[in-house]
Short mmCIF file of C-alpha atoms and ligand atoms in Angstrom, two decimals:
data_model
loop_
_atom_site.label_atom_id
_atom_site.label_comp_id
_atom_site.label_asym_id
_atom_site.label_seq_id
_atom_site.Cartn_x
_atom_site.Cartn_y
_atom_site.Cartn_z
CA MET A 189 -43.13 -30.07 -139.06
CA THR A 190 -46.50 -31.66 -138.34
CA GLU A 191 -47.47 -34.20 -140.96
CA THR A 192 -50.86 -34.08 -142.69
CA TYR A 193 -52.44 -37.47 -143.37
CA GLN A 194 -55.24 -38.51 -145.73
CA ASN A 195 -58.08 -40.96 -146.11
CA PHE A 196 -57.47 -44.16 -148.09
CA ILE A 197 -60.25 -44.77 -150.61
CA GLY A 198 -60.14 -47.19 -153.55
CA GLY A 199 -56.39 -47.66 -153.12
CA LYS A 200 -55.61 -43.91 -153.21
CA TRP A 201 -54.68 -41.48 -150.44
CA THR A 202 -57.09 -38.58 -150.62
CA ALA A 203 -58.19 -35.53 -148.60
CA ALA A 204 -61.74 -35.11 -147.30
CA ALA A 205 -64.06 -33.87 -150.07
CA ALA A 206 -64.81 -30.69 -148.12
CA GLY A 207 -61.11 -30.17 -147.35
CA GLU A 208 -61.71 -30.06 -143.59
CA THR A 209 -59.05 -31.29 -141.15
CA TYR A 210 -58.51 -31.64 -137.41
CA ALA A 211 -55.48 -32.00 -135.12
CA ASP A 212 -54.54 -35.25 -133.34
CA ILE A 213 -53.15 -34.00 -129.99
CA ASN A 214 -50.65 -35.65 -127.61
CA PRO A 215 -52.45 -35.99 -124.25
CA ALA A 216 -49.15 -36.02 -122.33
CA ASP A 217 -48.23 -32.65 -123.85
CA THR A 218 -51.19 -30.89 -125.40
CA THR A 219 -48.90 -28.36 -127.10
CA GLU A 220 -47.80 -31.16 -129.47
CA THR A 221 -49.88 -31.98 -132.56
CA VAL A 222 -49.12 -35.58 -133.51
CA GLY A 223 -50.69 -35.24 -136.96
CA VAL A 224 -53.39 -33.49 -138.95
CA PHE A 225 -56.20 -35.75 -140.24
CA PRO A 226 -59.19 -35.35 -142.54
CA SER A 227 -62.37 -34.32 -140.76
CA SER A 228 -64.46 -36.24 -143.25
CA GLY A 229 -68.18 -36.12 -143.85
CA PRO A 230 -70.84 -38.61 -144.97
CA GLU A 231 -69.87 -38.03 -148.61
CA ASP A 232 -66.35 -39.39 -147.92
CA ALA A 233 -67.81 -42.42 -146.15
CA ARG A 234 -70.13 -42.98 -149.14
CA ALA A 235 -67.16 -42.83 -151.55
CA ALA A 236 -65.33 -45.39 -149.38
CA VAL A 237 -68.36 -47.70 -149.33
CA ALA A 238 -68.66 -47.43 -153.13
CA ALA A 239 -64.96 -48.32 -153.51
CA ALA A 240 -65.38 -51.28 -151.15
CA ALA A 241 -68.44 -52.47 -153.10
CA ALA A 242 -66.54 -52.24 -156.40
CA ALA A 243 -63.69 -54.37 -154.97
CA ARG A 244 -65.90 -57.16 -153.59
CA ALA A 245 -65.80 -59.60 -156.52
CA GLU A 246 -62.02 -59.47 -156.98
CA TRP A 247 -61.29 -59.89 -153.26
CA LYS A 248 -63.72 -62.77 -152.84
CA ALA A 249 -62.40 -64.55 -155.95
CA LEU A 250 -58.83 -64.46 -154.61
CA GLY A 251 -59.66 -67.23 -152.13
CA ALA A 252 -59.00 -67.42 -148.41
CA PRO A 253 -55.47 -68.93 -148.49
CA ARG A 254 -54.18 -66.11 -150.76
CA ARG A 255 -55.96 -63.51 -148.63
CA GLY A 256 -54.29 -65.06 -145.59
CA GLU A 257 -50.88 -64.68 -147.25
CA ILE A 258 -51.47 -60.94 -147.55
CA LEU A 259 -52.30 -60.77 -143.82
CA SER A 260 -49.12 -62.70 -143.12
CA ARG A 261 -47.05 -60.19 -145.12
CA ALA A 262 -48.76 -57.35 -143.25
CA ALA A 263 -47.73 -59.01 -139.96
CA ARG A 264 -44.08 -58.95 -141.06
CA ILE A 265 -44.35 -55.26 -142.06
CA ILE A 266 -45.92 -54.33 -138.70
CA GLU A 267 -43.13 -56.27 -136.98
CA ARG A 268 -40.53 -54.36 -139.03
CA ASP A 269 -42.12 -50.99 -138.13
CA ALA A 270 -43.15 -51.95 -134.58
CA GLU A 271 -41.00 -49.41 -132.76
CA SER A 272 -42.26 -46.40 -134.71
CA ILE A 273 -45.88 -47.64 -134.57
CA ALA A 274 -45.58 -48.03 -130.78
CA GLU A 275 -44.02 -44.60 -130.38
CA GLY A 276 -46.81 -42.99 -132.43
CA LEU A 277 -49.36 -44.86 -130.32
CA THR A 278 -47.89 -43.49 -127.10
CA ARG A 279 -47.81 -39.97 -128.55
CA GLU A 280 -51.44 -39.94 -129.61
CA GLU A 281 -53.09 -42.12 -126.94
CA GLY A 282 -50.80 -41.66 -123.95
CA LYS A 283 -50.22 -45.24 -122.72
CA THR A 284 -46.63 -46.12 -121.80
CA LEU A 285 -44.21 -47.18 -124.50
CA THR A 286 -43.97 -50.64 -122.91
CA GLU A 287 -47.75 -51.02 -123.18
CA ALA A 288 -47.74 -49.65 -126.73
CA ARG A 289 -45.03 -52.14 -127.75
CA GLY A 290 -47.07 -54.96 -126.22
CA GLU A 291 -50.17 -53.86 -128.09
CA THR A 292 -48.29 -53.64 -131.39
CA ALA A 293 -46.89 -57.13 -130.83
CA ARG A 294 -50.46 -58.26 -130.21
CA ALA A 295 -51.48 -56.87 -133.61
CA VAL A 296 -48.74 -58.97 -135.22
CA GLN A 297 -50.08 -62.08 -133.46
CA ILE A 298 -53.62 -61.26 -134.63
CA PHE A 299 -52.58 -60.97 -138.28
CA ASP A 300 -50.54 -64.19 -138.03
CA TYR A 301 -53.42 -66.05 -136.38
CA PHE A 302 -55.99 -64.99 -138.99
CA ALA A 303 -53.50 -65.55 -141.82
CA GLY A 304 -53.64 -69.21 -140.70
CA GLU A 305 -57.44 -69.01 -140.60
CA GLY A 306 -57.26 -68.46 -144.37
CA ARG A 307 -56.35 -72.13 -144.68
CA ARG A 308 -58.95 -73.28 -142.14
CA LEU A 309 -62.08 -71.39 -143.17
CA THR A 310 -64.01 -74.62 -142.98
CA GLY A 311 -67.61 -75.66 -143.42
CA GLU A 312 -68.98 -79.10 -142.49
CA THR A 313 -70.08 -82.17 -144.39
CA THR A 314 -73.06 -83.96 -142.85
CA PRO A 315 -74.85 -87.21 -143.74
CA SER A 316 -78.06 -86.59 -145.71
CA GLU A 317 -81.47 -88.31 -145.36
CA PHE A 318 -81.46 -88.74 -149.13
CA PRO A 319 -79.46 -91.27 -151.16
CA ARG A 320 -76.56 -90.11 -153.35
CA THR A 321 -76.64 -86.67 -151.74
CA MET A 322 -73.75 -84.70 -150.45
CA LEU A 323 -74.82 -82.24 -147.76
CA TYR A 324 -72.37 -79.57 -146.71
CA THR A 325 -71.88 -75.96 -145.67
CA VAL A 326 -69.56 -73.28 -147.02
CA ARG A 327 -68.79 -69.83 -145.61
CA GLU A 328 -69.55 -66.74 -147.68
CA PRO A 329 -68.38 -63.20 -146.88
CA LEU A 330 -71.07 -60.67 -145.92
CA GLY A 331 -69.90 -58.16 -148.56
CA VAL A 332 -68.94 -54.65 -147.45
CA VAL A 333 -68.41 -54.28 -143.70
CA GLY A 334 -67.97 -51.11 -141.66
CA LEU A 335 -65.55 -51.21 -138.72
CA ILE A 336 -65.87 -48.50 -136.05
CA THR A 337 -63.18 -48.52 -133.37
CA PRO A 338 -62.37 -46.74 -130.07
CA TRP A 339 -59.17 -44.91 -129.14
CA ASN A 340 -58.04 -47.01 -126.19
CA PHE A 341 -56.53 -49.91 -128.19
CA PRO A 342 -55.88 -48.08 -131.46
CA VAL A 343 -53.80 -50.87 -133.01
CA ALA A 344 -55.15 -54.08 -131.43
CA ILE A 345 -58.87 -53.41 -131.97
CA PRO A 346 -58.62 -52.34 -135.64
CA ALA A 347 -56.40 -55.42 -136.13
CA TRP A 348 -58.80 -57.83 -134.44
CA LYS A 349 -61.66 -56.61 -136.63
CA LEU A 350 -59.72 -56.17 -139.90
CA ALA A 351 -57.98 -59.54 -139.91
CA PRO A 352 -61.09 -61.79 -139.64
CA ALA A 353 -63.14 -59.44 -141.87
CA LEU A 354 -60.56 -59.49 -144.66
CA VAL A 355 -59.58 -63.15 -144.50
CA SER A 356 -63.28 -64.06 -144.71
CA GLY A 357 -63.46 -62.19 -148.03
CA ASN A 358 -65.23 -58.99 -147.01
CA THR A 359 -64.19 -55.57 -148.22
CA VAL A 360 -63.91 -53.01 -145.48
CA VAL A 361 -64.34 -49.38 -144.51
CA LEU A 362 -62.50 -48.63 -141.26
CA LYS A 363 -63.37 -45.55 -139.20
CA PRO A 364 -60.96 -45.13 -136.28
CA ALA A 365 -61.63 -43.01 -133.19
CA SER A 366 -60.71 -39.38 -133.76
CA ALA A 367 -58.39 -39.30 -130.71
CA ALA A 368 -56.05 -41.98 -132.11
CA PRO A 369 -56.19 -42.31 -135.91
CA LEU A 370 -52.44 -42.47 -136.62
CA THR A 371 -51.93 -45.97 -135.25
CA ALA A 372 -54.81 -47.38 -137.31
CA LEU A 373 -53.42 -45.60 -140.37
CA ARG A 374 -50.11 -47.40 -139.91
CA ILE A 375 -51.96 -50.73 -140.07
CA VAL A 376 -53.72 -49.62 -143.25
CA GLN A 377 -50.33 -48.67 -144.73
CA ALA A 378 -48.96 -52.11 -143.79
CA LEU A 379 -51.86 -53.91 -145.49
CA ALA A 380 -51.51 -51.72 -148.60
CA GLU A 381 -47.78 -52.48 -148.76
CA ALA A 382 -48.53 -56.17 -148.27
CA GLY A 383 -50.41 -56.17 -151.58
CA LEU A 384 -54.07 -55.73 -150.64
CA PRO A 385 -55.92 -54.79 -153.86
CA GLY A 386 -57.28 -51.22 -154.09
CA GLY A 387 -60.73 -50.84 -152.53
CA ALA A 388 -60.51 -54.01 -150.38
CA LEU A 389 -59.68 -51.78 -147.40
CA ASN A 390 -60.74 -48.14 -147.10
CA PHE A 391 -59.94 -45.80 -144.24
CA VAL A 392 -61.88 -42.65 -143.38
CA THR A 393 -61.25 -40.40 -140.37
CA GLY A 394 -63.72 -37.93 -138.90
CA PRO A 395 -66.58 -37.51 -136.44
CA GLY A 396 -68.56 -40.59 -135.45
CA ALA A 397 -71.87 -38.81 -136.00
CA ALA A 398 -70.89 -38.07 -139.64
CA VAL A 399 -68.60 -40.87 -140.89
CA GLY A 400 -69.62 -43.63 -138.46
CA TRP A 401 -73.32 -42.93 -138.78
CA GLU A 402 -73.12 -43.08 -142.59
CA LEU A 403 -71.53 -46.54 -142.30
CA THR A 404 -74.34 -47.73 -140.04
CA SER A 405 -77.00 -46.24 -142.38
CA ASN A 406 -75.66 -47.09 -145.84
CA PRO A 407 -77.61 -50.03 -147.35
CA GLU A 408 -74.45 -51.25 -149.16
CA VAL A 409 -72.85 -51.98 -145.76
CA ALA A 410 -73.97 -55.51 -144.87
CA GLY A 411 -72.34 -55.65 -141.45
CA VAL A 412 -71.03 -53.22 -138.84
CA SER A 413 -68.59 -54.23 -136.12
CA PHE A 414 -68.32 -51.56 -133.43
CA THR A 415 -66.29 -51.29 -130.23
CA GLY A 416 -66.88 -48.36 -127.89
CA SER A 417 -69.27 -47.01 -125.28
CA ASP A 418 -72.60 -48.67 -124.60
CA THR A 419 -74.44 -45.39 -125.29
CA VAL A 420 -73.21 -45.29 -128.88
CA GLY A 421 -73.13 -49.06 -129.37
CA SER A 422 -76.75 -49.67 -128.40
CA LYS A 423 -77.86 -46.93 -130.82
CA ILE A 424 -75.77 -48.42 -133.63
CA TYR A 425 -77.06 -51.94 -132.99
CA ALA A 426 -80.70 -50.84 -133.17
CA HIS A 427 -80.08 -48.74 -136.29
CA VAL A 428 -78.18 -51.38 -138.29
CA THR A 429 -80.43 -54.31 -137.40
CA ALA A 430 -83.57 -52.24 -138.14
CA ARG A 431 -82.47 -51.97 -141.77
CA GLY A 432 -81.69 -55.72 -141.93
CA GLY A 433 -77.92 -55.38 -141.52
CA LYS A 434 -75.77 -57.48 -139.21
CA ALA A 435 -74.25 -55.70 -136.20
CA GLN A 436 -71.73 -56.63 -133.55
CA CYS A 437 -71.19 -54.17 -130.69
CA GLU A 438 -68.58 -54.67 -127.97
CA MET A 439 -68.99 -52.13 -125.19
CA GLY A 440 -68.00 -51.17 -121.67
CA GLY A 441 -67.44 -52.93 -118.36
CA LYS A 442 -67.53 -52.46 -114.59
CA ASN A 443 -65.18 -55.29 -113.83
CA PRO A 444 -64.76 -56.66 -110.29
CA VAL A 445 -61.96 -58.49 -108.53
CA ILE A 446 -63.29 -60.52 -105.59
CA VAL A 447 -60.64 -60.89 -102.86
CA MET A 448 -61.49 -63.80 -100.56
CA ASP A 449 -60.17 -64.32 -97.02
CA ASP A 450 -57.87 -67.11 -98.24
CA ALA A 451 -56.31 -65.04 -101.06
CA ASP A 452 -52.62 -64.26 -101.41
CA LEU A 453 -53.03 -60.56 -100.56
CA ASP A 454 -49.78 -59.38 -102.17
CA LYS A 455 -50.86 -61.03 -105.40
CA ALA A 456 -54.38 -59.61 -105.02
CA VAL A 457 -52.93 -56.10 -104.73
CA ALA A 458 -50.70 -56.63 -107.78
CA VAL A 459 -53.72 -57.91 -109.74
CA CYS A 460 -55.84 -54.90 -108.73
CA ILE A 461 -53.09 -52.37 -109.55
CA ASN A 462 -52.49 -54.01 -112.91
CA GLY A 463 -56.22 -54.05 -113.71
CA ALA A 464 -57.09 -50.61 -112.37
CA MET A 465 -54.04 -48.47 -113.09
CA TRP A 466 -52.12 -49.74 -116.13
CA SER A 467 -53.19 -47.98 -119.34
CA THR A 468 -54.50 -45.34 -116.90
CA GLY A 469 -57.59 -47.48 -116.30
CA GLN A 470 -58.69 -46.90 -119.89
CA LYS A 471 -59.45 -50.51 -120.74
CA CYS A 472 -62.89 -52.03 -121.23
CA THR A 473 -61.61 -54.85 -119.01
CA ALA A 474 -60.11 -52.51 -116.35
CA THR A 475 -60.73 -53.39 -112.71
CA SER A 476 -62.89 -50.73 -111.08
CA ARG A 477 -64.31 -52.62 -108.09
CA ALA A 478 -62.35 -54.57 -105.45
CA ILE A 479 -64.94 -56.66 -103.58
CA VAL A 480 -63.08 -57.69 -100.46
CA HIS A 481 -63.94 -60.17 -97.68
CA GLU A 482 -64.29 -58.21 -94.43
CA ALA A 483 -61.75 -60.45 -92.64
CA VAL A 484 -58.93 -59.18 -94.89
CA ALA A 485 -60.30 -55.76 -95.92
CA GLY A 486 -58.05 -53.75 -93.57
CA GLU A 487 -54.83 -55.50 -94.56
CA PHE A 488 -55.74 -55.50 -98.26
CA THR A 489 -56.50 -51.76 -98.17
CA GLN A 490 -53.16 -50.90 -96.50
CA LYS A 491 -51.23 -52.95 -99.04
CA LEU A 492 -53.18 -51.46 -101.95
CA LEU A 493 -52.54 -47.90 -100.74
CA ALA A 494 -48.82 -48.63 -100.37
CA GLY A 495 -48.72 -50.00 -103.93
CA VAL A 496 -50.66 -47.08 -105.41
CA ALA A 497 -48.49 -44.52 -103.57
CA GLY A 498 -45.43 -45.85 -105.39
CA LEU A 499 -46.83 -45.43 -108.91
CA ARG A 500 -45.00 -43.04 -111.24
CA VAL A 501 -47.29 -40.90 -113.36
CA GLY A 502 -45.94 -39.07 -116.39
CA ASN A 503 -45.30 -39.02 -120.12
CA GLY A 504 -45.51 -42.56 -121.49
CA LEU A 505 -42.34 -42.01 -123.54
CA ASP A 506 -40.32 -41.77 -120.29
CA PRO A 507 -39.19 -45.35 -119.48
CA GLU A 508 -39.74 -44.67 -115.75
CA THR A 509 -43.45 -43.88 -116.24
CA GLN A 510 -45.99 -46.48 -115.10
CA VAL A 511 -49.21 -44.50 -115.56
CA GLY A 512 -49.68 -42.15 -118.52
CA PRO A 513 -52.26 -39.40 -119.07
CA LEU A 514 -55.96 -39.74 -119.85
CA VAL A 515 -56.62 -39.55 -123.57
CA ASP A 516 -57.91 -35.97 -123.69
CA GLN A 517 -59.42 -33.09 -121.75
CA GLY A 518 -62.92 -34.56 -122.09
CA GLN A 519 -61.86 -37.85 -120.49
CA LEU A 520 -59.99 -35.95 -117.75
CA ASP A 521 -63.13 -33.93 -116.99
CA THR A 522 -65.25 -37.11 -116.88
CA VAL A 523 -62.88 -38.84 -114.45
CA LEU A 524 -62.65 -35.77 -112.18
CA GLU A 525 -66.46 -35.51 -112.18
CA TYR A 526 -66.76 -39.16 -111.12
CA ILE A 527 -64.25 -38.58 -108.31
CA GLU A 528 -66.35 -35.64 -107.11
CA THR A 529 -69.49 -37.78 -107.39
CA GLY A 530 -67.85 -40.49 -105.27
CA ARG A 531 -67.03 -37.92 -102.58
CA GLN A 532 -70.57 -36.57 -102.58
CA GLU A 533 -72.04 -40.06 -102.42
CA GLY A 534 -70.14 -40.63 -99.18
CA ALA A 535 -67.31 -42.90 -100.35
CA ARG A 536 -64.03 -42.30 -98.51
CA LEU A 537 -61.23 -40.93 -100.71
CA LEU A 538 -58.17 -42.89 -99.55
CA ALA A 539 -55.67 -41.92 -102.25
CA GLY A 540 -55.39 -39.52 -105.18
CA GLY A 541 -58.43 -37.69 -106.46
CA ASN A 542 -56.71 -34.67 -108.03
CA ARG A 543 -55.55 -33.46 -111.37
CA LEU A 544 -51.74 -33.43 -111.60
CA SER A 545 -50.32 -30.16 -112.84
CA GLU A 546 -46.70 -30.07 -111.68
CA PRO A 547 -43.86 -31.19 -114.03
CA PRO A 548 -43.69 -33.69 -115.70
CA CYS A 549 -47.51 -33.54 -115.77
CA ASP A 550 -47.95 -29.79 -116.30
CA ARG A 551 -48.80 -29.91 -120.01
CA GLY A 552 -51.09 -32.91 -120.14
CA CYS A 553 -54.31 -34.60 -119.03
CA PHE A 554 -53.04 -36.29 -115.86
CA VAL A 555 -54.93 -37.44 -112.79
CA GLU A 556 -53.64 -39.10 -109.62
CA PRO A 557 -54.22 -42.86 -109.28
CA THR A 558 -57.29 -42.88 -107.03
CA VAL A 559 -58.64 -45.28 -104.40
CA PHE A 560 -62.04 -45.03 -102.69
CA GLY A 561 -62.95 -46.98 -99.54
CA ASP A 562 -66.40 -47.48 -97.94
CA VAL A 563 -67.97 -47.82 -101.35
CA ASP A 564 -71.59 -48.91 -101.38
CA PRO A 565 -72.54 -51.22 -104.29
CA GLY A 566 -75.40 -48.89 -105.27
CA MET A 567 -73.23 -45.77 -105.67
CA ARG A 568 -72.71 -44.40 -109.17
CA ILE A 569 -68.95 -44.94 -108.84
CA ALA A 570 -69.74 -48.63 -108.22
CA GLN A 571 -72.22 -48.91 -111.10
CA GLU A 572 -70.97 -46.78 -114.01
CA GLU A 573 -67.90 -47.14 -116.18
CA ILE A 574 -65.41 -44.40 -115.16
CA PHE A 575 -62.59 -45.25 -117.61
CA GLY A 576 -59.77 -43.82 -115.52
CA PRO A 577 -57.28 -44.91 -112.81
CA VAL A 578 -59.93 -45.18 -110.09
CA ILE A 579 -60.76 -48.22 -107.94
CA GLY A 580 -63.43 -48.54 -105.25
CA ILE A 581 -63.23 -51.00 -102.35
CA ILE A 582 -66.50 -52.69 -101.37
CA THR A 583 -66.40 -54.81 -98.22
CA VAL A 584 -68.55 -57.96 -97.99
CA PRO A 585 -69.16 -60.57 -95.26
CA GLY A 586 -68.76 -63.66 -97.47
CA PHE A 587 -68.68 -65.38 -100.83
CA ASP A 588 -72.41 -65.26 -101.64
CA GLU A 589 -72.54 -61.52 -100.97
CA ALA A 590 -69.41 -61.04 -103.10
CA ILE A 591 -71.04 -62.81 -106.05
CA SER A 592 -74.23 -60.83 -105.64
CA VAL A 593 -72.34 -57.50 -105.59
CA ALA A 594 -70.16 -58.58 -108.52
CA ASN A 595 -73.24 -59.44 -110.60
CA GLY A 596 -75.25 -56.41 -109.42
CA VAL A 597 -74.33 -54.13 -112.35
CA ARG A 598 -75.59 -53.72 -115.93
CA PHE A 599 -72.25 -54.81 -117.38
CA GLY A 600 -70.77 -58.31 -117.70
CA LEU A 601 -67.46 -58.07 -119.49
CA SER A 602 -64.69 -59.41 -117.24
CA ALA A 603 -64.36 -60.58 -113.63
CA ALA A 604 -61.73 -62.14 -111.37
CA ILE A 605 -61.51 -63.93 -108.04
CA MET A 606 -58.46 -64.20 -105.80
CA THR A 607 -58.69 -67.37 -103.72
CA SER A 608 -56.72 -70.50 -102.87
CA ASP A 609 -59.88 -72.62 -102.63
CA ILE A 610 -60.57 -74.51 -105.86
CA HIS A 611 -64.21 -75.13 -104.87
CA ARG A 612 -64.85 -71.43 -104.51
CA ALA A 613 -62.99 -70.72 -107.73
CA MET A 614 -65.16 -73.19 -109.64
CA GLU A 615 -68.33 -71.89 -108.06
CA PHE A 616 -67.28 -68.39 -109.09
CA VAL A 617 -66.81 -69.60 -112.67
CA ASP A 618 -70.35 -71.08 -112.55
CA ARG A 619 -72.11 -68.09 -111.03
CA ILE A 620 -70.33 -64.99 -112.34
CA GLU A 621 -72.09 -63.06 -115.12
CA ALA A 622 -69.11 -62.20 -117.32
CA GLY A 623 -67.81 -63.22 -120.74
CA LEU A 624 -64.19 -63.25 -119.50
CA VAL A 625 -63.49 -65.01 -116.21
CA HIS A 626 -60.19 -64.97 -114.34
CA VAL A 627 -59.08 -66.99 -111.35
CA ASN A 628 -56.04 -65.48 -109.59
CA SER A 629 -55.23 -63.28 -112.59
CA PRO A 630 -56.12 -59.68 -113.59
CA THR A 631 -59.41 -58.81 -115.31
CA VAL A 632 -57.46 -57.47 -118.29
CA GLY A 633 -55.72 -59.20 -121.19
CA ALA A 634 -56.88 -61.06 -124.28
CA GLU A 635 -55.09 -63.92 -126.01
CA VAL A 636 -55.79 -63.94 -129.73
CA GLN A 637 -56.67 -67.63 -130.06
CA VAL A 638 -59.70 -67.55 -127.73
CA PRO A 639 -63.02 -65.68 -127.90
CA PHE A 640 -63.24 -62.20 -126.39
CA GLY A 641 -66.47 -60.44 -125.40
CA GLY A 642 -68.98 -59.81 -122.67
CA MET A 643 -72.44 -60.60 -121.36
CA LYS A 644 -75.34 -58.26 -120.47
CA VAL A 645 -74.94 -54.70 -121.83
CA SER A 646 -71.21 -55.22 -122.44
CA SER A 647 -71.87 -56.96 -125.74
CA THR A 648 -74.54 -57.77 -128.27
CA GLY A 649 -73.66 -61.42 -127.92
CA SER A 650 -71.16 -62.41 -130.58
CA ARG A 651 -67.46 -62.84 -129.84
CA GLU A 652 -64.31 -61.42 -131.38
CA GLN A 653 -60.93 -63.18 -131.78
CA GLY A 654 -60.30 -66.91 -131.77
CA PRO A 655 -61.87 -69.27 -134.30
CA VAL A 656 -65.40 -67.93 -133.67
CA ALA A 657 -64.45 -64.42 -134.86
CA VAL A 658 -65.20 -65.39 -138.45
CA ASP A 659 -68.81 -66.28 -137.51
CA PHE A 660 -69.76 -62.60 -137.56
CA TYR A 661 -68.01 -61.90 -140.85
CA THR A 662 -69.49 -64.85 -142.78
CA GLU A 663 -72.84 -66.33 -143.74
CA LEU A 664 -73.24 -70.09 -143.93
CA LYS A 665 -74.55 -71.54 -147.19
CA THR A 666 -75.99 -75.08 -146.92
CA VAL A 667 -75.59 -77.13 -150.09
CA TYR A 668 -77.65 -80.25 -151.08
CA LEU A 669 -75.80 -81.89 -153.96
CA GLU A 670 -77.42 -84.97 -155.54
CA TYR A 671 -75.20 -87.04 -157.78
P1 NAD B 870 -67.24 -44.10 -128.24
O1 NAD B 870 -68.47 -44.91 -128.16
O2 NAD B 870 -67.30 -42.68 -127.89
O3 NAD B 870 -66.65 -44.14 -129.74
C1 NAD B 870 -66.33 -45.36 -130.38
C2 NAD B 870 -66.31 -45.13 -131.88
O4 NAD B 870 -67.65 -44.83 -132.32
C3 NAD B 870 -65.45 -43.95 -132.33
O5 NAD B 870 -64.81 -44.26 -133.54
C4 NAD B 870 -66.48 -42.85 -132.53
O6 NAD B 870 -66.06 -41.86 -133.45
C5 NAD B 870 -67.65 -43.64 -133.10
N1 NAD B 870 -68.96 -42.99 -132.95
C6 NAD B 870 -69.34 -42.09 -132.00
N2 NAD B 870 -70.63 -41.71 -132.22
C7 NAD B 870 -71.06 -42.40 -133.29
C8 NAD B 870 -72.29 -42.45 -134.00
N3 NAD B 870 -73.35 -41.71 -133.65
N4 NAD B 870 -72.39 -43.28 -135.08
C9 NAD B 870 -71.35 -44.05 -135.45
N5 NAD B 870 -70.15 -44.04 -134.83
C10 NAD B 870 -70.01 -43.22 -133.77
O7 NAD B 870 -66.13 -44.88 -127.38
P2 NAD B 870 -64.63 -44.43 -127.05
O8 NAD B 870 -64.67 -43.32 -126.07
O9 NAD B 870 -63.86 -44.24 -128.31
O10 NAD B 870 -64.05 -45.76 -126.36
C11 NAD B 870 -64.19 -46.05 -125.00
C12 NAD B 870 -65.28 -47.09 -124.80
O11 NAD B 870 -64.98 -48.26 -125.55
C13 NAD B 870 -65.42 -47.55 -123.36
O12 NAD B 870 -66.78 -47.62 -123.02
C14 NAD B 870 -64.81 -48.95 -123.39
O13 NAD B 870 -65.26 -49.81 -122.38
C15 NAD B 870 -65.19 -49.42 -124.74
N6 NAD B 870 -64.35 -50.53 -125.18
C16 NAD B 870 -64.88 -51.78 -125.25
C17 NAD B 870 -64.08 -52.86 -125.65
C18 NAD B 870 -64.65 -54.25 -125.78
O14 NAD B 870 -64.10 -55.05 -126.52
N7 NAD B 870 -65.73 -54.58 -125.08
C19 NAD B 870 -62.73 -52.65 -125.94
C20 NAD B 870 -62.22 -51.35 -125.84
C21 NAD B 870 -63.04 -50.30 -125.47
#
């Protein structure tokens, strides 16, 4: 029987005030409903904000080390339940079970890392101009923060917002993406079991325009951290900052891999397949442009096509599957439209391009891994985020042209170069406009102990993860103490 889940407000599981619900569907088999969730409205978000506001004083007074201990206990609970969390993730989002296990393990690392941050939430002492004066800074939580997350990393992204927000002493309202709420709910359950006081963390599912927008509008919400598309993120940033709130928006990418004439081509192909095809290309850091030196373009293309031809597409629960479905019918339609656009723009379709509808793909949102050749840097498929297993090959005569093509997009999230020349690698690091820079490694991936985020329209400038993550979730108070 399909389970019905509830919101979590003020420490209690509760249905949406209006009683509305919606179905969370398995994209690998759309006849399966993974769970039924509240389709909440602004009134539910307001109740969650009120509960978070009421819990502020108690949570702040607990102190960062004790808050960190709760995160640490949550990490152990997620570890204990990892297999069922990963399976639920695959069922609702579609990525392979191996990828879902990796993402769940990442959430454990995030909670462990920020548990430690509870004992390091440091300010600074500085010499003062005045005698007998102690001059120092302390970190204060913002208050109530709203966290709005996408479906593509439904455990890692809620975790990498929740952990720094909570350890810094904020109380939280989390609104997960409607396509993948179950995984985020499991994290909320883990934190509740770990002993988080009622109201410190609230969880409300429902449409972004209703629940999310209330979080961005409500004057009690001091900060909003959003990850998702740049269309929604730029609107949220303007709206929150206009009312004096603090906003952090992490958005899309159009991430290139430059393949130079001195690259190890087998490795370059593996890097491009990893970046473009794993997680069905549904990563903000996914590789969507291979910018290839003309001297090796022919050989690179043949090797890439051979690699892509061998990929197994299917249900992520099947251990043989390498590429799962797109998250839903809407995303499938978007990807197929982009493929059609690429054809019409004059790019050469070298592999894939079609919806898959034969078993084991007959009941889901599957598309063939797709490769375009003869891509011009100005084409829409070379400029816009597609968010599917689609890569375009752009041929260039040399390094300077490669850099100029790589930088010639609105986005600046992640970028890679494949080369055996250290001088070129370092020049790439200097000149590339991206917040995440890879040399001889895929554009994807994020270690928890270092900052993550983009430049240009990919981000509003702050960084998540690593020690700087707490900067967004805290205010600095400067203290002059004369004795
Ligand atoms: P989306 O922008 O459609 O939705 C993101 C979240 O915002 C969801 O929870 C949604 O319900 C909510 N939302 C939608 N409209 C809203 C509104 N008017 N007010 C408030 N909230 C609203 O994005 P998505 O399709 O869920 O995710 C895919 C996107 O996320 C891609 O563009 C991808 O690149 C990006 N992404 C970025 C990063 C990063 O760290 N840079 C990481 C993962 C995904």
